[in-house]
Short mmCIF file of C-alpha atoms in Angstrom, two decimals:
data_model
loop_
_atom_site.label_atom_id
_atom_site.label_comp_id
_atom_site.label_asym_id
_atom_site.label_seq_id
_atom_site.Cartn_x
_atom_site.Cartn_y
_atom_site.Cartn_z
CA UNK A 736 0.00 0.00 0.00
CA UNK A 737 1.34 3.20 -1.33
CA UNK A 738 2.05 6.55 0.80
CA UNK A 739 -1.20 8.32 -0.99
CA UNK A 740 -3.64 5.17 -0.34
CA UNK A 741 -2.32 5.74 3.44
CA UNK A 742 -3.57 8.74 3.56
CA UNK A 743 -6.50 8.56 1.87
CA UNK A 744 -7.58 5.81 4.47
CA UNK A 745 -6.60 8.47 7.27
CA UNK A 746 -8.51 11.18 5.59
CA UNK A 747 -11.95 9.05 4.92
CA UNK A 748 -12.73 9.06 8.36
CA UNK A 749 -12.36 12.74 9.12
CA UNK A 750 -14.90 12.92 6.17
CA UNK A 751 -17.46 11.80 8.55
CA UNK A 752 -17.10 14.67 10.52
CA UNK A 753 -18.86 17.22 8.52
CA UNK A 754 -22.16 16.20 8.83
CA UNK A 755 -21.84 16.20 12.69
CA UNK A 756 -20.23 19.72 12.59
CA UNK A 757 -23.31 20.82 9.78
CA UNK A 758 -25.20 19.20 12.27
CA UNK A 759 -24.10 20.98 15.46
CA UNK A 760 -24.21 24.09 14.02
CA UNK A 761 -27.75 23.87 12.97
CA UNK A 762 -28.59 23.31 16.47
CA UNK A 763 -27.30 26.27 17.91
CA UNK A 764 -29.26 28.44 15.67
CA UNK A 765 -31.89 30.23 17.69
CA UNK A 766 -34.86 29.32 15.81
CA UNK A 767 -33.43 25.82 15.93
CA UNK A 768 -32.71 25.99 19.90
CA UNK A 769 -35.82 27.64 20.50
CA UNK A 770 -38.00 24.71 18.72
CA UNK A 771 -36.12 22.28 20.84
CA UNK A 772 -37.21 24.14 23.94
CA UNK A 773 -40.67 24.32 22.33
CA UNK A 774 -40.93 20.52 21.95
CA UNK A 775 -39.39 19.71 24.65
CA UNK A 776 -42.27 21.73 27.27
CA UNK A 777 -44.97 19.94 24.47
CA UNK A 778 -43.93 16.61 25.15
CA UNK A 779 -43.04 17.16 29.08
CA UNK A 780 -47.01 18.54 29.64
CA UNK A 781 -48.68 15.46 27.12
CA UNK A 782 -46.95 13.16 29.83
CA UNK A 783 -47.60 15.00 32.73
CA UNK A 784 -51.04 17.28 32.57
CA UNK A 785 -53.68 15.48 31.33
CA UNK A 786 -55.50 16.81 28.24
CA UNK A 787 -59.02 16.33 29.08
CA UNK A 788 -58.07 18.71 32.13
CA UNK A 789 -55.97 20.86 30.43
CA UNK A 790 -56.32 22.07 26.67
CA UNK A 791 -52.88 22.17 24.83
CA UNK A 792 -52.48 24.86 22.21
CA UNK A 793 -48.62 25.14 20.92
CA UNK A 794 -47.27 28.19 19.28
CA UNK A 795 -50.34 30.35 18.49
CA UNK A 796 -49.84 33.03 16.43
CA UNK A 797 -52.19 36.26 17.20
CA UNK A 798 -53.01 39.66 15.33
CA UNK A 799 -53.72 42.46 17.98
CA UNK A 800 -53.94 46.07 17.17
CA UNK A 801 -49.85 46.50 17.04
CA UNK A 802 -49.15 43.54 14.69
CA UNK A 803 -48.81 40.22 15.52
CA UNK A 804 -47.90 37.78 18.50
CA UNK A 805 -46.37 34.46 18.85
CA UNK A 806 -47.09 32.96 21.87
CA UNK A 807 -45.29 29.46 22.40
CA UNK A 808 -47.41 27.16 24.65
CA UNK A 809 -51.45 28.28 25.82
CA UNK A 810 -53.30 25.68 28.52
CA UNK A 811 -57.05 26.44 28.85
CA UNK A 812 -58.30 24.75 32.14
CA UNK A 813 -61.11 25.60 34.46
CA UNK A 814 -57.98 26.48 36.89
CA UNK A 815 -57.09 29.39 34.41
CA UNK A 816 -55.22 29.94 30.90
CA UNK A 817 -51.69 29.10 31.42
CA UNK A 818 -49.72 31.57 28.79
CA UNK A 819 -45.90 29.98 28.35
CA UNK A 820 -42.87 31.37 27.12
CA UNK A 821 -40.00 29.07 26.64
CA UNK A 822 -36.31 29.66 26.91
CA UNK A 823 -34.12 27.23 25.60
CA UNK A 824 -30.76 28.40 27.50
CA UNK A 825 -27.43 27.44 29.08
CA UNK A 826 -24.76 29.28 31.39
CA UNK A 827 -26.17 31.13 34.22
CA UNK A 828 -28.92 33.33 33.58
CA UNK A 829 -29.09 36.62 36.09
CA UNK A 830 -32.38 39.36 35.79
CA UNK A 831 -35.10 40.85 38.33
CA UNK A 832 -38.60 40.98 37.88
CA UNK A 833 -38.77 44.71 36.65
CA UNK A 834 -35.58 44.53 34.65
CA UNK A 835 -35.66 45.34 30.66
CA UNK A 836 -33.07 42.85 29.95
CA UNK A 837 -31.60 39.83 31.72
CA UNK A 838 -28.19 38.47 31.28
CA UNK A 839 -26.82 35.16 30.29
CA UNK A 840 -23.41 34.28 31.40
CA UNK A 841 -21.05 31.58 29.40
CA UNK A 842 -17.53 31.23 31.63
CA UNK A 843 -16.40 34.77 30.48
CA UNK A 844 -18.80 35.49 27.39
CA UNK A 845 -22.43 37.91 28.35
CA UNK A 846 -24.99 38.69 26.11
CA UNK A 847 -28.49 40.44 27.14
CA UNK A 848 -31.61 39.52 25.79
CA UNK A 849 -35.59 40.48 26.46
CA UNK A 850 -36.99 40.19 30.17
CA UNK A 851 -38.93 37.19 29.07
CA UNK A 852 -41.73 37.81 31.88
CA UNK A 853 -41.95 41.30 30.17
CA UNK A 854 -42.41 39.63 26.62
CA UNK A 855 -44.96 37.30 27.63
CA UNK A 856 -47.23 40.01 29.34
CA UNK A 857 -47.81 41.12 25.76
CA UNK A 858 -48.92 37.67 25.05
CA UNK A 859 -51.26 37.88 28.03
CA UNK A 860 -52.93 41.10 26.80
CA UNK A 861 -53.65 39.63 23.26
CA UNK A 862 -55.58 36.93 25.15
CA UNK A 863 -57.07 39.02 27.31
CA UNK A 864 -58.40 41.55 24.64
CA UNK A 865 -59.23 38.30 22.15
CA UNK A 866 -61.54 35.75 25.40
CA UNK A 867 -62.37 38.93 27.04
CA UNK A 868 -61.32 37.95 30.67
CA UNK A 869 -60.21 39.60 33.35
CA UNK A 870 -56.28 39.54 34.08
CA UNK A 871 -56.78 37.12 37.08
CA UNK A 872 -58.40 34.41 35.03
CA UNK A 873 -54.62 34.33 33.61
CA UNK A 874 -51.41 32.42 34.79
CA UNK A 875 -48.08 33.60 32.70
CA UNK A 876 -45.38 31.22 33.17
CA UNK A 877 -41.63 31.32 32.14
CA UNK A 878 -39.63 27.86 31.48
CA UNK A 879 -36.47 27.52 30.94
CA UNK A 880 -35.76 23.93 29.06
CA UNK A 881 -31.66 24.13 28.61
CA UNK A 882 -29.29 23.71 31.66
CA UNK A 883 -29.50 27.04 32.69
CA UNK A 884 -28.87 28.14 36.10
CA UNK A 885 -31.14 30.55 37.61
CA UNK A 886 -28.48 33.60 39.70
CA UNK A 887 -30.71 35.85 40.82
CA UNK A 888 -33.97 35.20 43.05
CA UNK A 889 -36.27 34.75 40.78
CA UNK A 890 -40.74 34.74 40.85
CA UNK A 891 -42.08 31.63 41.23
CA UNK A 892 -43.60 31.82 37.67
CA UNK A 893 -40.06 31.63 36.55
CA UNK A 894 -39.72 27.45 36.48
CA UNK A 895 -37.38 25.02 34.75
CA UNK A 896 -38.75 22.34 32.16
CA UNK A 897 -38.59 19.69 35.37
CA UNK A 898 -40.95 21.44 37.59
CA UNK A 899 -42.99 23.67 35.27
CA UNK A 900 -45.73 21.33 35.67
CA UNK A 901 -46.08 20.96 39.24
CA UNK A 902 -46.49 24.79 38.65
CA UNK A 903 -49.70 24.16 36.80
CA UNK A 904 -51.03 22.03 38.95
CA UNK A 905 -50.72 23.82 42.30
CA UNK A 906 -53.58 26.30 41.23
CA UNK A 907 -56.18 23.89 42.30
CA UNK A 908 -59.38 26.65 42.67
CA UNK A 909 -61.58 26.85 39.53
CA UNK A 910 -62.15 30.29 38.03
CA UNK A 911 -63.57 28.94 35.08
CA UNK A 912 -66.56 26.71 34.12
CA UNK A 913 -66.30 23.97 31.52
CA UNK A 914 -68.78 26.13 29.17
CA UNK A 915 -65.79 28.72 29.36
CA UNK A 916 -62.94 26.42 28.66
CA UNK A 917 -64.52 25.01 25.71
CA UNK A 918 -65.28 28.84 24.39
CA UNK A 919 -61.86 30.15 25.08
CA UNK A 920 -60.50 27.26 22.94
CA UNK A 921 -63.10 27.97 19.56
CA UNK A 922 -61.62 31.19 20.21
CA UNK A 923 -58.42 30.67 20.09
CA UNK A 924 -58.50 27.85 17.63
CA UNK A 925 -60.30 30.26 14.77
CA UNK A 926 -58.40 33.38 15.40
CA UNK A 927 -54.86 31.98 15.77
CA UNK A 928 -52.74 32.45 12.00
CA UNK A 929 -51.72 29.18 10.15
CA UNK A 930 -48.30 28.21 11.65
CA UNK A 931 -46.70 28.58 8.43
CA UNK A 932 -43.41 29.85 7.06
CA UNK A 933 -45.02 32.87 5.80
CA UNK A 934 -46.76 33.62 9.10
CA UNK A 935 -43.36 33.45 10.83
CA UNK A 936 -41.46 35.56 8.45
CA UNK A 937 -44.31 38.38 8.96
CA UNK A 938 -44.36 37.89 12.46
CA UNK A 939 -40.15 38.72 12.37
CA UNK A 940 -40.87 41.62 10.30
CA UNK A 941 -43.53 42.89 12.34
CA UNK A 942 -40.83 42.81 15.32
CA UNK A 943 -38.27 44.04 13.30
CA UNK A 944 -40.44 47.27 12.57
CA UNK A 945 -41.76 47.59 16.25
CA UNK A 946 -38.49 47.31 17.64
CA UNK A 947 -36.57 49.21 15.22
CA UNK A 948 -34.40 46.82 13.64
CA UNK A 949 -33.69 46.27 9.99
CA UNK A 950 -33.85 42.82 7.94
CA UNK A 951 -29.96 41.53 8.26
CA UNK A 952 -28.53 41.75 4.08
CA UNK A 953 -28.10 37.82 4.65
CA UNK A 954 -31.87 37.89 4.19
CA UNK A 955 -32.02 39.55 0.83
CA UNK A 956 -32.50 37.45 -2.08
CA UNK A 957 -35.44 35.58 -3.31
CA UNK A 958 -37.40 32.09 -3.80
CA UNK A 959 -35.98 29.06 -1.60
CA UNK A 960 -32.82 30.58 -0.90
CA UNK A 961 -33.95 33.24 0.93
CA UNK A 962 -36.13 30.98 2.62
CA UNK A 963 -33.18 29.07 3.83
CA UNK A 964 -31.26 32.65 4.52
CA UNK A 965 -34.56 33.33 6.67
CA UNK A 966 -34.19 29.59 8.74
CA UNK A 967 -30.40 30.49 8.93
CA UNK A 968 -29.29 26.99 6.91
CA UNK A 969 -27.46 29.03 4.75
CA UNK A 970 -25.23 29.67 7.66
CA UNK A 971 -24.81 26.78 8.15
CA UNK A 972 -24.07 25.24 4.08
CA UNK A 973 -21.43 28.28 4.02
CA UNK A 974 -19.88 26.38 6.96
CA UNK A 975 -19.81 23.00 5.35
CA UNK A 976 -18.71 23.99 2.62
CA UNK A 977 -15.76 26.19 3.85
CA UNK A 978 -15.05 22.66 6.03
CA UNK A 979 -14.47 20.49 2.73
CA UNK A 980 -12.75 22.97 1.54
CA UNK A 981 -10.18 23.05 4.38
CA UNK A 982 -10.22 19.06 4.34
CA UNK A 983 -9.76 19.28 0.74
CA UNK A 984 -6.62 21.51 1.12
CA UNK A 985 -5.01 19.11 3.77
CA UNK A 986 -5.56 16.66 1.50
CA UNK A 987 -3.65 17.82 -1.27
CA UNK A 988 -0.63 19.87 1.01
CA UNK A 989 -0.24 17.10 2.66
CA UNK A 990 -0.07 14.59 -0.70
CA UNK A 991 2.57 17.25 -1.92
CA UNK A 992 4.40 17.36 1.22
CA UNK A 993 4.89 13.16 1.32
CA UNK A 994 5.39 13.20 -2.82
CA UNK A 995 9.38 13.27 -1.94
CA UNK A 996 9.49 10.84 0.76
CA UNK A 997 7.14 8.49 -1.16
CA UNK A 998 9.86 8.52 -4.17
CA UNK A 999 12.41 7.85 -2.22
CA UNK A 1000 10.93 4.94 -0.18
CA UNK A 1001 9.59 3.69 -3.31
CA UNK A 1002 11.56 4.53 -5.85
CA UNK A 1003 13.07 1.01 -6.50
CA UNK A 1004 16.44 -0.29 -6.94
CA UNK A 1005 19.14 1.14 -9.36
CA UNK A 1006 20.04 -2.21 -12.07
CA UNK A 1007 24.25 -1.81 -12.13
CA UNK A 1008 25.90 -3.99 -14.33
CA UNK A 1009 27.18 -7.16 -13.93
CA UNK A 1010 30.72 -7.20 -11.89
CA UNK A 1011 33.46 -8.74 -14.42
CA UNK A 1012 30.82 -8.90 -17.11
CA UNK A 1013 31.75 -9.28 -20.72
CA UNK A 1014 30.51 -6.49 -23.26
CA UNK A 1015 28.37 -8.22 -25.77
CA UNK A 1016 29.20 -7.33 -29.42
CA UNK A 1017 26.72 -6.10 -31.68
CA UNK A 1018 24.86 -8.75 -33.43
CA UNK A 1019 23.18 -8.49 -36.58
CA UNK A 1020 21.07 -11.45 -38.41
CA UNK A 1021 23.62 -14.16 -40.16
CA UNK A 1022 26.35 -13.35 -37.98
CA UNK A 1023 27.88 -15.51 -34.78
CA UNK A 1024 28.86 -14.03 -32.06
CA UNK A 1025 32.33 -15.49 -31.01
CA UNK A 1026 32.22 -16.18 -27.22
CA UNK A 1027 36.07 -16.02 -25.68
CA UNK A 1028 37.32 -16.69 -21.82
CA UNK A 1029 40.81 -15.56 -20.83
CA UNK A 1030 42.54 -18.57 -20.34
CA UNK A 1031 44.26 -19.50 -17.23
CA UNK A 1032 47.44 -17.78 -16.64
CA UNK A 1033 48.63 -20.67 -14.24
CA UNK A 1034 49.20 -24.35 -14.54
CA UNK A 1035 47.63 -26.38 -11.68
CA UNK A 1036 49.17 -29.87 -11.00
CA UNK A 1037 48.63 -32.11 -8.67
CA UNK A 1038 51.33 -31.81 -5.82
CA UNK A 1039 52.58 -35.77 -5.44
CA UNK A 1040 53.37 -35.34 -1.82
CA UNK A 1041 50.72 -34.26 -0.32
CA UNK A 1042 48.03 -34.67 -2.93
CA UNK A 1043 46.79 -31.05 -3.14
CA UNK A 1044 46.87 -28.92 -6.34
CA UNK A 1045 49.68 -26.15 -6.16
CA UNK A 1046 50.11 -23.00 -8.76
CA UNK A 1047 52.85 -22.83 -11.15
CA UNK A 1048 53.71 -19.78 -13.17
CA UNK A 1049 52.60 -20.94 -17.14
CA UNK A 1050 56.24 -21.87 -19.20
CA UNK A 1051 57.34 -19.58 -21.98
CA UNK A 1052 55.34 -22.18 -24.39
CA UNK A 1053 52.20 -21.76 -22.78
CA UNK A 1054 52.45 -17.77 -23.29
CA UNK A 1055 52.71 -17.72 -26.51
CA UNK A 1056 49.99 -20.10 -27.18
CA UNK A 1057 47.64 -18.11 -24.90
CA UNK A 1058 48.72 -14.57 -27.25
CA UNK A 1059 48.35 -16.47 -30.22
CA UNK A 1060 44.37 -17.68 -29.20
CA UNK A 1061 43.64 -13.91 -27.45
CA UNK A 1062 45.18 -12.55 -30.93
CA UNK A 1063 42.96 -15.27 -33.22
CA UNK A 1064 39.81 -14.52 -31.47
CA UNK A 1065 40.46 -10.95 -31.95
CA UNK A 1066 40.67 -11.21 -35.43
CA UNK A 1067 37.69 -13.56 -36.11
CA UNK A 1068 35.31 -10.73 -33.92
CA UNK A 1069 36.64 -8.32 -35.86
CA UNK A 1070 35.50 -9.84 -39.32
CA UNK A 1071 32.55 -11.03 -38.20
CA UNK A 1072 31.19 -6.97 -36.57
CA UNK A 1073 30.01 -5.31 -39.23
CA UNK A 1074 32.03 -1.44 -39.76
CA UNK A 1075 29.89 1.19 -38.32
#
């Protein structure tokens, strides 16, 4: 296995990474974190408050005489109308009851966001001004589904997702009659907007106006991608793709980077010729080539005494008959190689 199939086994793995990294950023996206909290208090209150008691409505959109309101979770029981805001938050959360703006804390990193018991009395007052109750038949609630830490005394209507239902249930007097409860619910069922896309992206525009804020240029555009600008995906495919990109570039640095080891390990071996070879003549077709050996410059006889083969230096004779074969084959290679 070659240096480059090496690393392409070490690099398939990492591959698998993106995905999980597309996926982790999609989660912290607030619209993304905020339907987690969402489902989260839905699925807590189907196991835990009873439905034929309480009457679940999740995240009713209202118009009211400002623009619109999104209100997350609504409980109609004949103990009151439970009005929920959800937080779906981590680090340690600090705020008072009359502050604008509570603070979240992440080891060394603050940001400030809406006193959400502030928000949701605007959600109470749409209620109120759609059923036509009285403020007491009410009970606004604030949950807080991530592991947040609560700093700061807080009201009791400010729960986490563990004991927001035992909330609910401690009001045990009934304010309203079963006639009401199934009135406030036609109500609310025929004048809450269709939970659609569209209805969302008005309902951010409507805030962005009240509040003073303008759309972010990331939402510019038109058709599906600005529908995925609006969900903040496109965040999020900028990422993944910047990700493969930098995977990509490892890739290839580091193929260029082993190139020069990889021909040296594996360049092979270098052929050298043949120690004490012969050159072979040129042959051409009807020719012989004329193999010669050097003869033997010594004699070896047989030493009669101890019967072991000794060296002699060749006679004068032998000489001359080894000059006169060297000089023969000489001249029969020479006749035989054609002139160049």
């Amino acid at each position: 296995m070659d240096t480059f199939t090496l690393l392409g086994e070490f690099i398939k793995p990492l591959l698998w990474l993106l995905p999980l990294i597309a996926l982790l950023q999609i989660f912290k996206l607030p619209a993304v974190k905020g339907w987690f909290g969402e489902r989260r208090v839905a699925g807590k209150g189907e196991r835990t408050l009873p439905s034929s008691i309480y009457r679940p409505f999740h995240d009713v959109t209202l118009s009211d005489d400002v623009g619109t309101t999104q209100i997350d979770h609504v409980y109609v029981s004949t103990f009151g109308v439970f009005v929920i805001e959800t937080k779906h938050m981590t680090g340690w959360i600090f705020g008072g009851e009359r502050d604008a703006e509570w603070t979240q804390t992440i080891y060394r990193k603050k940001s400030r966001f809406q006193n959400p018991l502030r928000q949701n009395i605007r959600h109470t007052k749409a209620l109120e001004t759609l059923l036509h109750l009285p403020p007491a038949r009410f009970h606004p609630l604030v949950v807080f589904t991530g592991n947040a830490t609560l700093k700061t005394d807080m009201p009791a209507n400010v729960c986490m997702l563990r004991n927001f239902d035992a909330y609910i249930r401690s009001f045990m007097a009934p304010v309203l009659s079963q006639q009401d409860v199934d009135e406030i619910c036609r109500k609310i069922e025929g004048s809450r907007l269709a939970s659609t896309h569209a209805t969302r992206k008005a309902h951010i525009a409507d805030l962005n106006r009240r509040h003073g804020q303008k759309p972010s240029p990331s939402k510019r555009g038109s058709g599906a991608f600005r529908n995925a600008m609006d969900a903040g995906l496109g965040i999020v495919l900028l990422k993944l793709v910047v990700g493969l990109v930098i995977v990509l570039s490892l890739t290839v640095g580091l193929k260029s980077v082993l190139r020069p080891f990889q021909r040296a390990l594996g360049g092979g071996a270098v052929d050298t010729p043949a120690r004490n070879a012969l050159p072979v003549p040129h042959q051409t077709p009807g020719t012989a080539v004329l193999q010669t050996t050097r003869p033997p410059t010594t004699t070896t006889i047989q030493d009669s005494s101890t019967g072991t083969p000794a060296l002699h230096p060749p006679t004068a004779a032998e000489r001359r008959e080894s000059e006169r074969q060297s000089d023969e084959a000489v001249r029969i290679l020479e006749a035989s190689t054609p002139e160049m």
